[in-house]
Structure formats: C-alpha cells, structure tokens
Short mmCIF file of N, CA, C and O in Angstrom, two decimals:
data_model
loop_
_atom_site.label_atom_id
_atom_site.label_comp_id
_atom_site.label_asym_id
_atom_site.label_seq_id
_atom_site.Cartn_x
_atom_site.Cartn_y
_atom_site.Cartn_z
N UNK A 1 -8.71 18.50 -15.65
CA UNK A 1 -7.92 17.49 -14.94
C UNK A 1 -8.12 16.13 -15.62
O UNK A 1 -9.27 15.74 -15.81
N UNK A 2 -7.02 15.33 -16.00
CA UNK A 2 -7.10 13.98 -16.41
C UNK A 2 -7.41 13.18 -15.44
O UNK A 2 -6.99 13.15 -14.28
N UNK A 3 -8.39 12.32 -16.14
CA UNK A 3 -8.43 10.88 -15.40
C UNK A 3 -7.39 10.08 -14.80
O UNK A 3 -6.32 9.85 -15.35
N UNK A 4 -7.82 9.53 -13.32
CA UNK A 4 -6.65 8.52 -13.04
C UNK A 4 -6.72 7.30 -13.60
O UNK A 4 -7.84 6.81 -13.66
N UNK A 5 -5.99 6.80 -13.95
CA UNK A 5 -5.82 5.45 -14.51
C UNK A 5 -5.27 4.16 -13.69
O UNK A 5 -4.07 4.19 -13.40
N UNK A 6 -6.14 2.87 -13.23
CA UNK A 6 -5.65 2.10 -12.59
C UNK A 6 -3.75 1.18 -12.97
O UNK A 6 -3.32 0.67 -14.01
N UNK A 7 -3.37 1.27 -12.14
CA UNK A 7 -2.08 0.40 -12.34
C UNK A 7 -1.70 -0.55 -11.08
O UNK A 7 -2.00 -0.40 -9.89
N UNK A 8 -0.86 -1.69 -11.80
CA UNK A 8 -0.67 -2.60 -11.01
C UNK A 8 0.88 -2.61 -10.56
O UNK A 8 1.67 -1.99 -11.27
N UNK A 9 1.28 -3.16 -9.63
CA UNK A 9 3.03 -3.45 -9.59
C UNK A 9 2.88 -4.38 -8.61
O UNK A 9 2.04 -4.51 -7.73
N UNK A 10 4.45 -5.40 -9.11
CA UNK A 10 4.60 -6.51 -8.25
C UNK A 10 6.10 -6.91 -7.83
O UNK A 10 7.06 -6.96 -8.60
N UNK A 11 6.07 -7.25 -5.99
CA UNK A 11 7.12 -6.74 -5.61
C UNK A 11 7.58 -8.49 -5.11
O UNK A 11 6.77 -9.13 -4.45
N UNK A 12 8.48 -8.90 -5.37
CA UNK A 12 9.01 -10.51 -5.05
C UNK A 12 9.57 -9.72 -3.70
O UNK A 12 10.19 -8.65 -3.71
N UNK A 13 9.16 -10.57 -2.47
CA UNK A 13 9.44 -9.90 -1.02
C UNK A 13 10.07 -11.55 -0.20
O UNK A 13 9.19 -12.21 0.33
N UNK A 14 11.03 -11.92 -0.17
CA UNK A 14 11.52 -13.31 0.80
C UNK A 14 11.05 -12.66 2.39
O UNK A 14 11.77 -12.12 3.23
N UNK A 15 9.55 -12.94 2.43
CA UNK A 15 8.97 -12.99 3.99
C UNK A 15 7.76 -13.36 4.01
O UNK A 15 6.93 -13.15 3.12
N UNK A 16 7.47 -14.31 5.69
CA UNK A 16 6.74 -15.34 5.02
C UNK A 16 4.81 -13.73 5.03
O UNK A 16 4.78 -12.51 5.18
N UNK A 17 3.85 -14.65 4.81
CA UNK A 17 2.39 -13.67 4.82
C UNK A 17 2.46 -12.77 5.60
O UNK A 17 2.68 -11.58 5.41
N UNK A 18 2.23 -13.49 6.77
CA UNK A 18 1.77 -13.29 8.24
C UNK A 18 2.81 -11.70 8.74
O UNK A 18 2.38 -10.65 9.22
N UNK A 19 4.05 -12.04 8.43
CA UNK A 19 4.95 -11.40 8.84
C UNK A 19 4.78 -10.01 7.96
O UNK A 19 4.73 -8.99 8.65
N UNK A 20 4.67 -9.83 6.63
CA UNK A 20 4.38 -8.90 5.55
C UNK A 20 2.99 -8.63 6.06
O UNK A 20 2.91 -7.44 6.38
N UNK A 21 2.16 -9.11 6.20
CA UNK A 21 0.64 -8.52 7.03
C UNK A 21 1.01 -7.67 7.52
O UNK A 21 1.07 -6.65 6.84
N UNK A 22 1.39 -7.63 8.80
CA UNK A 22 1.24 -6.75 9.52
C UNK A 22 2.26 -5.46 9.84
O UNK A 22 2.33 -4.72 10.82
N UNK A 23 3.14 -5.53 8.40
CA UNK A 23 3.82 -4.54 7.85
C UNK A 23 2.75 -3.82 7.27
O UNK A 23 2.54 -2.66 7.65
N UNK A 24 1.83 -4.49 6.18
CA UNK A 24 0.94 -3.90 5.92
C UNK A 24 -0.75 -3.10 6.36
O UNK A 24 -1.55 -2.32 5.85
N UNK A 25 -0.66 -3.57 7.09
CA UNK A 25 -2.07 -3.71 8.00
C UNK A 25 -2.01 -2.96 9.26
O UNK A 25 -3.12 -2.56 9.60
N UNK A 26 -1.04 -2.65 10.05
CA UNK A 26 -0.95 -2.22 11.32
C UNK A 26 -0.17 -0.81 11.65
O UNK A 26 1.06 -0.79 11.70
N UNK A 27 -0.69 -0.04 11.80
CA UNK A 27 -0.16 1.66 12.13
C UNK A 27 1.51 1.21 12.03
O UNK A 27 2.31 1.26 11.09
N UNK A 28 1.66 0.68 13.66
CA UNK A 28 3.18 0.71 14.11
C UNK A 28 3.75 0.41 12.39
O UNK A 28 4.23 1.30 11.68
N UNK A 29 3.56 -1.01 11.98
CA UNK A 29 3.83 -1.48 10.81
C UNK A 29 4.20 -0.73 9.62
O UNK A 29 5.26 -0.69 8.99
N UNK A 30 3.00 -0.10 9.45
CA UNK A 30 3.01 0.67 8.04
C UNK A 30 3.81 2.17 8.61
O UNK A 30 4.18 3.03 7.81
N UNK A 31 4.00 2.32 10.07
CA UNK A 31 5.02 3.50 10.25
C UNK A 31 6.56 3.52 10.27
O UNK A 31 7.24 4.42 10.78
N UNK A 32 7.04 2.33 9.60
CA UNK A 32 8.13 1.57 9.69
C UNK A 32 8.50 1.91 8.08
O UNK A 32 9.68 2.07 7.78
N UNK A 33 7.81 1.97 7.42
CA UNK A 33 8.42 1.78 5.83
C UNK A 33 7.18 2.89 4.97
O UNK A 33 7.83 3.65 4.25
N UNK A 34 6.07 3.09 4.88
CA UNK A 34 5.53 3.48 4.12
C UNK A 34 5.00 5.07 4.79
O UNK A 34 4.31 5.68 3.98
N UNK A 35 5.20 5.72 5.97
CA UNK A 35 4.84 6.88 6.57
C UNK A 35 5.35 7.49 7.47
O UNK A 35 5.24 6.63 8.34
N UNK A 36 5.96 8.50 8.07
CA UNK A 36 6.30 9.16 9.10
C UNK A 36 5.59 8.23 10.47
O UNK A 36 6.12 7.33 11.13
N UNK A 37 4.39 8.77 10.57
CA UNK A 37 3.56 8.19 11.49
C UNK A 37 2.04 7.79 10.97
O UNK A 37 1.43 8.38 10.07
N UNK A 38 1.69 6.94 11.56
CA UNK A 38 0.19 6.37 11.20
C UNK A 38 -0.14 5.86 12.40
O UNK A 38 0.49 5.15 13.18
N UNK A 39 -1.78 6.58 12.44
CA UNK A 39 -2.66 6.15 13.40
C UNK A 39 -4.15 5.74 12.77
O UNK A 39 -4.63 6.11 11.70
N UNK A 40 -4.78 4.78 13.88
CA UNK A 40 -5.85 4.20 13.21
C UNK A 40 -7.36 4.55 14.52
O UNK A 40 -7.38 4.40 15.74
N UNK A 41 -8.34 4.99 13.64
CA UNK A 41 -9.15 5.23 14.69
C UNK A 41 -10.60 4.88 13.82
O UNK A 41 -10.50 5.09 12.61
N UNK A 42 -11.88 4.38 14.29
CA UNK A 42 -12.81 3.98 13.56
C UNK A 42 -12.84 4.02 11.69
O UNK A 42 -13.42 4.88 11.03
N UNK A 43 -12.26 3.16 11.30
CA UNK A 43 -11.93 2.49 10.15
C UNK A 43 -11.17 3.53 9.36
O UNK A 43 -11.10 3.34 8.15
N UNK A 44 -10.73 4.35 9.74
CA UNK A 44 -9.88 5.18 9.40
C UNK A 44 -7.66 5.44 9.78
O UNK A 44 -6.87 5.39 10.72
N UNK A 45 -7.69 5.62 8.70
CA UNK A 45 -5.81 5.05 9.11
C UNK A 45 -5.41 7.05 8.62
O UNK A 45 -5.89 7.69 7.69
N UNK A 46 -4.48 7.45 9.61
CA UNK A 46 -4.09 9.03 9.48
C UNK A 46 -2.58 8.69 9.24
O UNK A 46 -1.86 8.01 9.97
N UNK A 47 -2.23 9.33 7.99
CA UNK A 47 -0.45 9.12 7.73
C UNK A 47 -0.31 10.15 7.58
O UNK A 47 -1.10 11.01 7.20
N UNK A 48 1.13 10.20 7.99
CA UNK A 48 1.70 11.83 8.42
C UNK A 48 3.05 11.77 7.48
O UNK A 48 3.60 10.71 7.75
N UNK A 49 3.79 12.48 6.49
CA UNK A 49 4.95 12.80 5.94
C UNK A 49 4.84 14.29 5.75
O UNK A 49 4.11 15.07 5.13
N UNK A 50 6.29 14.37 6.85
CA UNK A 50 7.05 16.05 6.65
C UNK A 50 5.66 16.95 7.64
O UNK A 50 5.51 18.16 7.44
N UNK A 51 4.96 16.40 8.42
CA UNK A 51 4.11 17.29 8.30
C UNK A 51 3.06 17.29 7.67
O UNK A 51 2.30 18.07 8.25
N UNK A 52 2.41 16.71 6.50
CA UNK A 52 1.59 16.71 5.98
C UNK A 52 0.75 15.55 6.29
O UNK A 52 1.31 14.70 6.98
N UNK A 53 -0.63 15.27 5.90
CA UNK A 53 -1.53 14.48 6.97
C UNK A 53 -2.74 14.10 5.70
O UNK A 53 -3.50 14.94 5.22
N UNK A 54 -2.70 13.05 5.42
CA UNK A 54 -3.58 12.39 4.77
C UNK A 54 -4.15 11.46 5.21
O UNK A 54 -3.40 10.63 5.72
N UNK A 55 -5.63 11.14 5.23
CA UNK A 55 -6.69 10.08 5.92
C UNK A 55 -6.97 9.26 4.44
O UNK A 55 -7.34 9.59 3.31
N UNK A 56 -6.50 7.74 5.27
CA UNK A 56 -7.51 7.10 4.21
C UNK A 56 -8.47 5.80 4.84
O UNK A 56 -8.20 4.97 5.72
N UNK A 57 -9.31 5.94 4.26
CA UNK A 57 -10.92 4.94 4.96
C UNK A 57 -10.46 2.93 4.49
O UNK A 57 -10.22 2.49 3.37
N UNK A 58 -10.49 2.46 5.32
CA UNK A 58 -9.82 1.22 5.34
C UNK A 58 -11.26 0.53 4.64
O UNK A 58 -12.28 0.45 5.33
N UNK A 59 -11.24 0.10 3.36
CA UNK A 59 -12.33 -0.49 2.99
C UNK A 59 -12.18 -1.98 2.92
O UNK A 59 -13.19 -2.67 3.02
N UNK A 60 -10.80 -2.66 2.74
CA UNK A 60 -11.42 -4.02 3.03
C UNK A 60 -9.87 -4.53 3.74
O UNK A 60 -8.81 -4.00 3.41
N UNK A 61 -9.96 -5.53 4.65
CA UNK A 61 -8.90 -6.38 4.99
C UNK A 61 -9.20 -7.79 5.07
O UNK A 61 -10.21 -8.16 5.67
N UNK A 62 -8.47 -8.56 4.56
CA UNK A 62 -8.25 -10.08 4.56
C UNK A 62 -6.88 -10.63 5.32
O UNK A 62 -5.75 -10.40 4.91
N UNK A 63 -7.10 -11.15 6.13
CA UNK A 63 -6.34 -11.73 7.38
C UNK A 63 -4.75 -12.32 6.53
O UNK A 63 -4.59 -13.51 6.23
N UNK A 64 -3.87 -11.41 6.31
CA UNK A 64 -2.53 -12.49 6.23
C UNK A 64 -2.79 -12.33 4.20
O UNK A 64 -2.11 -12.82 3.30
N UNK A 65 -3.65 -11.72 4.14
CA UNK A 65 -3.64 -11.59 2.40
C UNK A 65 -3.77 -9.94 2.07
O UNK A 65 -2.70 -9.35 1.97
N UNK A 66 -4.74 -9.32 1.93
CA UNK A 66 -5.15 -8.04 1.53
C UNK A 66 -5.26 -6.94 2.41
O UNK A 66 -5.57 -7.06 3.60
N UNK A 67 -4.98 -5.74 1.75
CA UNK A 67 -5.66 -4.16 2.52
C UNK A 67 -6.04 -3.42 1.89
O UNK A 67 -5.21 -2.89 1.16
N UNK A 68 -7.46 -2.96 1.78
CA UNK A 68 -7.38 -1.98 0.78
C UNK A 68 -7.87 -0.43 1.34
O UNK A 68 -8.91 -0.28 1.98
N UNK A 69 -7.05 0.54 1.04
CA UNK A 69 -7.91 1.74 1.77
C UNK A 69 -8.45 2.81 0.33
O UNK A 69 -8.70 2.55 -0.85
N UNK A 70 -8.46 3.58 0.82
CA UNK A 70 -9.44 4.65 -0.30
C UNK A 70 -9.28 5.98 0.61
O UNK A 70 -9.84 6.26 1.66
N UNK A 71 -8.08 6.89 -0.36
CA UNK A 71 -8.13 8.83 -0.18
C UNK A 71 -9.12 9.18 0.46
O UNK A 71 -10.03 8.77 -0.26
N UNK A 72 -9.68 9.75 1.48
CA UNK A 72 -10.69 10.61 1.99
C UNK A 72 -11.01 11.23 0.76
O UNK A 72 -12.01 10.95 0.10
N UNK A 73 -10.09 12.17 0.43
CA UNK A 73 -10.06 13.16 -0.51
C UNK A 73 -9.84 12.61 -1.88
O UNK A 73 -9.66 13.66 -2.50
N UNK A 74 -9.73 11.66 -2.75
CA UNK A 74 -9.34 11.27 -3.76
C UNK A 74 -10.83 10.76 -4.66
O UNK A 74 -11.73 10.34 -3.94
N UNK A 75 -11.06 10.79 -5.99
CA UNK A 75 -11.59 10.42 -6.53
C UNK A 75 -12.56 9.45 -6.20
O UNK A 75 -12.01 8.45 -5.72
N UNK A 76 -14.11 9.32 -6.28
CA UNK A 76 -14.61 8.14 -6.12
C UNK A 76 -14.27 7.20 -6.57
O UNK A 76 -13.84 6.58 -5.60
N UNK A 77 -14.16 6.64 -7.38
CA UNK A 77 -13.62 5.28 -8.33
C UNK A 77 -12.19 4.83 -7.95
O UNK A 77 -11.70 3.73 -8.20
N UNK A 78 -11.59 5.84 -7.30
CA UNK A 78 -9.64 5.18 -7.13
C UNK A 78 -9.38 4.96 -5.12
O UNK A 78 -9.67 5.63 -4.13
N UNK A 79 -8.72 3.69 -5.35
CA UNK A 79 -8.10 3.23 -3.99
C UNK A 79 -6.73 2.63 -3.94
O UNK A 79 -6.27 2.02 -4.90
N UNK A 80 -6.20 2.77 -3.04
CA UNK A 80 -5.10 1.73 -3.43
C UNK A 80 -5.25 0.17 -2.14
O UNK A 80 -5.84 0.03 -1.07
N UNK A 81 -4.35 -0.72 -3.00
CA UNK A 81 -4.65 -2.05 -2.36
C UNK A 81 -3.10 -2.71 -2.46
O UNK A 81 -2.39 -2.84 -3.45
N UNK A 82 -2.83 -3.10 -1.01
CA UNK A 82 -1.60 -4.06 -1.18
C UNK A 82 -1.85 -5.73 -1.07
O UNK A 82 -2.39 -6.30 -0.12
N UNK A 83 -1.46 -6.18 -1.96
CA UNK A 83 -2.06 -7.62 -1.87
C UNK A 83 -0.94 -9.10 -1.51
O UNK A 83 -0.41 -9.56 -2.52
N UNK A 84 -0.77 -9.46 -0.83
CA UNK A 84 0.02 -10.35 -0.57
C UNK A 84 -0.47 -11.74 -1.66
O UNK A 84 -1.45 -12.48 -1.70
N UNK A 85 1.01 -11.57 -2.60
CA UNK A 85 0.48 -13.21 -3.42
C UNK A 85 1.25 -14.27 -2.92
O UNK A 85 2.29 -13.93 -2.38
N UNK A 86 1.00 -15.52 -2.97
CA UNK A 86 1.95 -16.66 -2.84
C UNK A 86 1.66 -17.87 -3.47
O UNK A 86 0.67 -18.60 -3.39
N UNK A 87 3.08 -18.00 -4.34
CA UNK A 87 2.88 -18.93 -5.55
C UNK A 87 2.74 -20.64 -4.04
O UNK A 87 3.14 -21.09 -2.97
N UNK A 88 1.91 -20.82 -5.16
CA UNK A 88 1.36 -22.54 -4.73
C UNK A 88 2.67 -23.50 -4.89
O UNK A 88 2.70 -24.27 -3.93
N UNK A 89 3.28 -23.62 -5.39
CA UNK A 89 4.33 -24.28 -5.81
C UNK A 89 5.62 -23.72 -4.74
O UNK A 89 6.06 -24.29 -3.75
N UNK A 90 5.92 -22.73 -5.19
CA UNK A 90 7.16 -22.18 -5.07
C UNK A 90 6.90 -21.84 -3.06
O UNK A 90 7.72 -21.86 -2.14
N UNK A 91 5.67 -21.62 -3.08
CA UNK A 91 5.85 -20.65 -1.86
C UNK A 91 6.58 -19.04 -1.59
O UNK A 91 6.62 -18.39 -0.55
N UNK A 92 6.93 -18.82 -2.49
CA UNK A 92 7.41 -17.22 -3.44
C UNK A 92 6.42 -16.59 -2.66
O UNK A 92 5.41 -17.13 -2.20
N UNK A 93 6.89 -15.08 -2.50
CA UNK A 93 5.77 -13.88 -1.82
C UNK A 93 6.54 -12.97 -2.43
O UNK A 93 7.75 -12.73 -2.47
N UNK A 94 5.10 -12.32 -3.11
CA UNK A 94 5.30 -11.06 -3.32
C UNK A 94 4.06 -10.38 -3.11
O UNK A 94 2.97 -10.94 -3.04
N UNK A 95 4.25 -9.15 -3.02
CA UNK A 95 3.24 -7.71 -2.50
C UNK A 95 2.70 -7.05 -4.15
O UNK A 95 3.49 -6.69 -5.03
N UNK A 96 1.38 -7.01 -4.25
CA UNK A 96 0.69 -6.40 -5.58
C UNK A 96 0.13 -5.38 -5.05
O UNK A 96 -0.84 -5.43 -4.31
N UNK A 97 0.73 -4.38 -5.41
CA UNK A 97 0.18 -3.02 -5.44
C UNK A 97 -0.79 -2.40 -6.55
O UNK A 97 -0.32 -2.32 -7.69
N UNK A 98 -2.13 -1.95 -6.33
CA UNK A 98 -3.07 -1.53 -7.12
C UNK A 98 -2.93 0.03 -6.54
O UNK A 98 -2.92 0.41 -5.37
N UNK A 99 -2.84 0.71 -7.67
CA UNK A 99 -2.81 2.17 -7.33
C UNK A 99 -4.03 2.84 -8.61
O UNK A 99 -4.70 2.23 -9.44
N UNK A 100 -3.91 4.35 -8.30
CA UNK A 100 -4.49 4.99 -9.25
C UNK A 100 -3.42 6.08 -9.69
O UNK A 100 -2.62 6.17 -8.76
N UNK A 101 -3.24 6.52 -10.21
CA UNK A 101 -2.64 7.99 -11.03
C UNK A 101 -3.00 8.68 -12.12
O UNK A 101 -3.16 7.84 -13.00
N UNK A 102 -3.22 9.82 -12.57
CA UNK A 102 -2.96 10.24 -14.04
C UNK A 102 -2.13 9.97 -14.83
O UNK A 102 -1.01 9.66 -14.43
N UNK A 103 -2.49 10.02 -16.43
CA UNK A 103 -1.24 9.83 -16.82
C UNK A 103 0.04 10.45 -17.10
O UNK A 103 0.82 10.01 -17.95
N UNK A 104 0.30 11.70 -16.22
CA UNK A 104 0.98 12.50 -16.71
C UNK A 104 1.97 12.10 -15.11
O UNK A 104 3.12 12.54 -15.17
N UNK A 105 1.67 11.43 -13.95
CA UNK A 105 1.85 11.51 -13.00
C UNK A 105 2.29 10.18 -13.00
O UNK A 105 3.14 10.09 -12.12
N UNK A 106 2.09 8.86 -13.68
CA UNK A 106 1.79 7.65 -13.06
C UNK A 106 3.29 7.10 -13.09
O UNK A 106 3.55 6.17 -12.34
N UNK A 107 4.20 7.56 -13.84
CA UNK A 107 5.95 7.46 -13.97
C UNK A 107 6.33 7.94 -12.30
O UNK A 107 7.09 7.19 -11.68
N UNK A 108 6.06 8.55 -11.96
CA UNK A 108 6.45 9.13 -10.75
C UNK A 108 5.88 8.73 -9.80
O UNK A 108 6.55 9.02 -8.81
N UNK A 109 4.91 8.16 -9.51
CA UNK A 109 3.98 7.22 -8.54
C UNK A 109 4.56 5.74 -8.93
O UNK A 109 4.57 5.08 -7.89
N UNK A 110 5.03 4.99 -10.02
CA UNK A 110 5.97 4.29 -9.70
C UNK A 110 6.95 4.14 -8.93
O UNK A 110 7.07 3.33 -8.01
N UNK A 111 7.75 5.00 -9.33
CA UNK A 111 9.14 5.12 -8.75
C UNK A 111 8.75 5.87 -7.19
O UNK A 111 9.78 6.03 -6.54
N UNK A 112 7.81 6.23 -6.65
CA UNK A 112 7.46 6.64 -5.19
C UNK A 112 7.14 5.37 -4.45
O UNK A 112 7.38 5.21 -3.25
N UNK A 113 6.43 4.23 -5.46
CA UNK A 113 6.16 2.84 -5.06
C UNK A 113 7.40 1.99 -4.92
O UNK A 113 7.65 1.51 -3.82
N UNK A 114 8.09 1.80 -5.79
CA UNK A 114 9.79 1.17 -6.21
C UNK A 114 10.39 1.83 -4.59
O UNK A 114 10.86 0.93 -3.91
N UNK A 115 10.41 3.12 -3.96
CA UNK A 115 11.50 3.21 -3.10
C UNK A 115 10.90 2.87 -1.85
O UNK A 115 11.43 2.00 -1.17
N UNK A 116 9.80 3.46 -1.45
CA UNK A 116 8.77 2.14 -0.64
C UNK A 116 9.05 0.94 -0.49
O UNK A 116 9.58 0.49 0.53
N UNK A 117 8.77 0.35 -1.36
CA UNK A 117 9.14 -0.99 -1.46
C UNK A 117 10.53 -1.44 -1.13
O UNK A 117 10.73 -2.11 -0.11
N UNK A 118 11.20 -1.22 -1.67
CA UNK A 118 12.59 -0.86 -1.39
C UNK A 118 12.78 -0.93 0.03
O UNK A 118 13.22 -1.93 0.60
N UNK A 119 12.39 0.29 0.68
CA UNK A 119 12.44 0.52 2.16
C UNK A 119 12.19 -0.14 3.13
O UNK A 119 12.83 -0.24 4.17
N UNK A 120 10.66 -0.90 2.61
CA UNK A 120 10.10 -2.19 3.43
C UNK A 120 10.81 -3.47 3.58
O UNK A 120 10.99 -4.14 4.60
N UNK A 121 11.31 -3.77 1.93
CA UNK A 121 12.28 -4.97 1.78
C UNK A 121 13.86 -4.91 2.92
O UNK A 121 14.61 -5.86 3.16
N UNK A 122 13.98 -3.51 3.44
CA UNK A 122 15.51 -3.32 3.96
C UNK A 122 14.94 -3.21 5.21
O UNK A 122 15.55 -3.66 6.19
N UNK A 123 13.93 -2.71 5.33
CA UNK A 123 13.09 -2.97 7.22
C UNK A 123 12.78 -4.48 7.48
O UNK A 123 13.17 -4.85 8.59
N UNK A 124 12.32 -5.23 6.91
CA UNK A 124 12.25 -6.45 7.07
C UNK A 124 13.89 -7.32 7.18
O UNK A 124 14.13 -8.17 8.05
N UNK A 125 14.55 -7.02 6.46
CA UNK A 125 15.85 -7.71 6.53
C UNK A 125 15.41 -8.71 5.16
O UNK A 125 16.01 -9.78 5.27
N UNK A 126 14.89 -8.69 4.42
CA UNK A 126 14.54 -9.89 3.35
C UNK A 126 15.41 -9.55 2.37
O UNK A 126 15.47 -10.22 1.34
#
C-alpha cells in the first residue's frame, strides 16, 4: 500500500467566519453539505453516506477559525482540517482544506472535495 501524501485546497467562500463555522463545526451543519447525517458524542463526530458510517476523533477546534478531526480508522500521521482564512485587507473568506490521500487516489479526493465545496457554497446561498 502507498503512502498518503498531505494536500492542500483553497476554496474563496462570500460568507462571513462565524457563519462558515458552524457549517463546519456542528453535526446539524456539517449534515447540510458534507454528510448524510452526523452526530457528535464525547469528542467524537459519526458521518453516515448511503449507509455507510465513518467516526472521526475531533482533535482540535478554534472558535470561528479551525476543525480538525482524524479517521478512527485511518493512518496515524493523516487528518483532515478545514480552516477558515480571511485576508486582512480584503476581508475575503475562504475555507483551506488539508487532506491526506495516496497518490494514485489524490485526483479523485480532489474532485470529491471540489463537489463538497460546491454543495456548501449553494447551501449557504454565497
């Protein structure tokens, strides 16, 4: 099995932090655009697609900025993290996604990220 390899992506989102937070951060939220259903129970978040049921361990949150969780089941070394940026100037927001993939996989974990994103940007109305 190949190594996963860290990657980054960055999504220009017209909505202000606060509001993208808790798209990101909150079951109801993240069951709106990124999962069937998600539930959260001692630092643990359960997402459900088609039926299928993946846990991931919420390792860090920053209020109105960051989330990062980590696969139950996935590699020690790989997590993924959504990061809310906002240019100083501009006041611009966009969402930085840190993922992991192989490289035989990581074309296709893009474009699984791209329609996500996508989805969130058309749930928000932005």
């Amino acid at each position: 099995m190949s190594e996963k390899k860290k990657f980054t992506l960055e999504y220009a989102i017209r909505s202000s932090p606060r509001i993208l937070f808790s798209f990101i951060s909150e079951p109801n939220g993240l069951a709106q655009w990124f999962a069937d259903d998600v539930t959260f129970n001692d630092q643990t978040y359960t997402f459900s697609w088609d039926g299928e049921v993946q846990k991931a361990k919420l390792l860090s949150l920053k209020e109105n900025k960051l989330v990062k969780f980590k696969w139950i089941d996935d590699e020690p070394h790989c997590f993924f993290e959504m990061e809310i940026v906002q240019d100083e100037l501009t006041n611009d927001v966009a969402l930085a996604i840190t993922d992991f993939a192989t490289e035989e996989t990581i074309q296709e974990r893009k474009q699984i990220w791209d329609n996500q994103i996508d989805y969130l940007v058309s749930v928000l109305g932005a």
